[in-house]
Amino acid sequence: GAGGAGRAAAWALAKAGVRRVMICNRTAQRAQEAAAEIENARPFPWSKLGETFEGADLIVNTTSLGMAHSPPMDWPIERAPAHAIVLDAVYAPLETPLLAAASARGLKTIDGLGMLIHQGALAFEIWFGVKPDVTIARQRLLAAIAERDT
């Protein structure tokens, strides 16, 4: 995706030294605009998503696809290399169709809860000057999700 979360992820990857960041978005112009702002980023049309998966070491979904009540998406996960890591920024549900497909292939997966927790922790620290324990935050969020889902 090329919204705020997608641009933040692409920017962070570029700043961390990733040589090539590929940005796909359902709206080609948004992918082009995001890529123009980020060093080492290149836009790819959504129709070429499978080709971008083929060369990816890390796949980051920052679209709403996979969220509860969102349109279904047939991710081309079978085209990802066997060493690829798949992160889905979605956290409701924790295991999205993308993560389930990646896990079924034996790929390492990361849910979106960590991103949510770290954003919240940073905001809390900025507002109150206290750095929360993100490990405890994750445990409490997982407990709340389990309680909600029962």
CSV table of C-alpha atoms in Angstrom, one decimal:
chain,number,residue,atom,x,y,z
A,1,GLY,CA,0.0,0.0,0.0
A,2,ALA,CA,1.0,3.6,-0.4
A,3,GLY,CA,-0.9,5.3,2.4
A,4,GLY,CA,0.6,6.5,5.6
A,5,ALA,CA,1.6,3.1,7.0
A,6,GLY,CA,3.0,2.0,3.6
A,7,ARG,CA,5.0,5.1,3.2
A,8,ALA,CA,6.3,4.9,6.7
A,9,ALA,CA,7.3,1.3,6.2
A,10,ALA,CA,9.0,2.0,2.9
A,11,TRP,CA,10.8,5.0,4.4
A,12,ALA,CA,12.0,3.0,7.4
A,13,LEU,CA,13.3,0.2,5.1
A,14,ALA,CA,15.1,2.6,2.9
A,15,LYS,CA,16.7,4.4,5.9
A,16,ALA,CA,17.7,1.0,7.2
A,17,GLY,CA,19.7,0.4,4.1
A,18,VAL,CA,17.4,-1.8,2.0
A,19,ARG,CA,18.7,-1.5,-1.6
A,20,ARG,CA,15.4,-1.8,-3.3
A,21,VAL,CA,11.9,-1.0,-2.0
A,22,MET,CA,9.0,-2.0,-4.2
A,23,ILE,CA,5.7,-0.2,-3.7
A,24,CYS,CA,2.5,-1.6,-5.1
A,25,ASN,CA,-0.8,0.1,-4.6
A,26,ARG,CA,-4.3,-0.5,-6.1
A,27,THR,CA,-4.0,3.0,-7.4
A,28,ALA,CA,-0.9,3.3,-9.6
A,29,GLN,CA,-0.5,7.1,-9.1
A,30,ARG,CA,-0.3,6.7,-5.3
A,31,ALA,CA,2.4,4.1,-5.7
A,32,GLN,CA,4.3,6.5,-8.0
A,33,GLU,CA,3.9,9.4,-5.6
A,34,ALA,CA,5.1,7.3,-2.7
A,35,ALA,CA,8.1,5.9,-4.5
A,36,ALA,CA,9.1,9.4,-5.7
A,37,GLU,CA,9.4,10.5,-2.0
A,38,ILE,CA,11.5,7.5,-0.8
A,39,GLU,CA,15.1,6.7,-1.6
A,40,ASN,CA,15.6,3.4,-3.4
A,41,ALA,CA,11.8,3.0,-3.9
A,42,ARG,CA,10.3,2.0,-7.2
A,43,PRO,CA,6.5,1.8,-8.0
A,44,PHE,CA,5.0,-1.3,-9.5
A,45,PRO,CA,1.5,-1.6,-10.8
A,46,TRP,CA,-0.9,-3.8,-8.8
A,47,SER,CA,-1.3,-6.0,-11.8
A,48,LYS,CA,2.4,-7.0,-11.3
A,49,LEU,CA,2.0,-7.9,-7.6
A,50,GLY,CA,3.0,-11.5,-8.3
A,51,GLU,CA,6.2,-10.4,-10.0
A,52,THR,CA,7.1,-8.2,-7.0
A,53,PHE,CA,6.5,-11.2,-4.7
A,54,GLU,CA,9.0,-13.3,-6.7
A,55,GLY,CA,11.9,-11.0,-5.9
A,56,ALA,CA,10.9,-10.1,-2.3
A,57,ASP,CA,12.9,-10.9,0.8
A,58,LEU,CA,10.3,-9.1,2.9
A,59,ILE,CA,6.6,-8.6,2.0
A,60,VAL,CA,4.8,-5.9,3.9
A,61,ASN,CA,1.0,-5.5,3.5
A,62,THR,CA,-0.2,-2.1,4.6
A,63,THR,CA,-3.5,-2.2,2.8
A,64,SER,CA,-6.8,-2.8,4.4
A,65,LEU,CA,-7.1,-6.1,2.5
A,66,GLY,CA,-7.3,-8.9,5.1
A,67,MET,CA,-9.1,-6.9,7.7
A,68,ALA,CA,-12.3,-8.2,9.0
A,69,HIS,CA,-15.1,-7.2,6.6
A,70,SER,CA,-12.7,-6.2,3.8
A,71,PRO,CA,-12.9,-7.5,0.3
A,72,PRO,CA,-11.1,-10.9,-0.2
A,73,MET,CA,-7.7,-10.9,-1.8
A,74,ASP,CA,-6.0,-13.8,-3.6
A,75,TRP,CA,-2.4,-13.0,-2.6
A,76,PRO,CA,0.2,-14.5,-4.9
A,77,ILE,CA,2.1,-16.0,-2.0
A,78,GLU,CA,3.1,-19.0,-4.0
A,79,ARG,CA,5.4,-16.8,-6.0
A,80,ALA,CA,7.4,-15.6,-2.9
A,81,PRO,CA,10.8,-17.1,-2.3
A,82,ALA,CA,11.1,-19.8,0.4
A,83,HIS,CA,13.2,-17.4,2.6
A,84,ALA,CA,10.7,-14.5,2.4
A,85,ILE,CA,9.3,-12.9,5.6
A,86,VAL,CA,5.7,-11.7,5.4
A,87,LEU,CA,4.4,-8.9,7.7
A,88,ASP,CA,0.8,-7.9,7.6
A,89,ALA,CA,0.1,-4.6,9.3
A,90,VAL,CA,-3.5,-5.7,9.9
A,91,TYR,CA,-4.2,-6.8,13.5
A,92,ALA,CA,-7.9,-7.6,13.3
A,93,PRO,CA,-7.8,-10.5,12.7
A,94,LEU,CA,-4.3,-11.4,13.9
A,95,GLU,CA,-4.0,-14.1,11.4
A,96,THR,CA,-5.1,-12.7,8.1
A,97,PRO,CA,-5.5,-14.7,4.9
A,98,LEU,CA,-2.1,-13.4,3.7
A,99,LEU,CA,-0.4,-14.6,6.9
A,100,ALA,CA,-2.3,-17.9,6.8
A,101,ALA,CA,-1.2,-18.6,3.3
A,102,ALA,CA,2.4,-17.6,4.1
A,103,SER,CA,2.4,-19.8,7.2
A,104,ALA,CA,1.1,-22.7,5.2
A,105,ARG,CA,4.1,-22.3,2.8
A,106,GLY,CA,6.4,-22.4,5.8
A,107,LEU,CA,7.3,-18.7,5.5
A,108,LYS,CA,8.1,-16.6,8.6
A,109,THR,CA,5.1,-14.3,9.4
A,110,ILE,CA,4.6,-11.2,11.6
A,111,ASP,CA,1.2,-9.9,12.6
A,112,GLY,CA,0.3,-6.2,12.8
A,113,LEU,CA,0.0,-6.2,16.6
A,114,GLY,CA,3.6,-5.2,17.1
A,115,MET,CA,3.2,-2.2,14.9
A,116,LEU,CA,0.1,-1.1,16.8
A,117,ILE,CA,1.8,-1.6,20.1
A,118,HIS,CA,4.9,0.3,19.2
A,119,GLN,CA,2.9,3.2,17.7
A,120,GLY,CA,0.9,3.4,20.9
A,121,ALA,CA,3.9,3.2,23.1
A,122,LEU,CA,5.7,6.0,21.3
A,123,ALA,CA,2.6,8.2,21.5
A,124,PHE,CA,2.3,7.4,25.2
A,125,GLU,CA,5.9,8.3,25.8
A,126,ILE,CA,5.6,11.6,23.8
A,127,TRP,CA,2.5,12.6,25.8
A,128,PHE,CA,3.4,11.5,29.3
A,129,GLY,CA,7.2,11.1,29.3
A,130,VAL,CA,6.9,7.5,30.4
A,131,LYS,CA,8.1,4.6,28.2
A,132,PRO,CA,5.6,1.7,28.5
A,133,ASP,CA,6.8,-1.9,28.5
A,134,VAL,CA,5.8,-3.2,25.1
A,135,THR,CA,6.1,-6.9,26.2
A,136,ILE,CA,3.4,-6.3,28.9
A,137,ALA,CA,1.3,-4.3,26.4
A,138,ARG,CA,1.4,-7.2,23.9
A,139,GLN,CA,0.4,-9.7,26.6
A,140,ARG,CA,-2.5,-7.5,27.7
A,141,LEU,CA,-3.7,-6.9,24.2
A,142,LEU,CA,-3.6,-10.7,23.4
A,143,ALA,CA,-5.6,-11.4,26.6
A,144,ALA,CA,-8.2,-8.7,25.6
A,145,ILE,CA,-8.4,-10.2,22.1
A,146,ALA,CA,-8.9,-13.7,23.5
A,147,GLU,CA,-11.6,-12.4,25.8
A,148,ARG,CA,-13.3,-10.5,23.0
A,149,ASP,CA,-13.3,-13.6,20.8
A,150,THR,CA,-14.8,-16.0,23.4
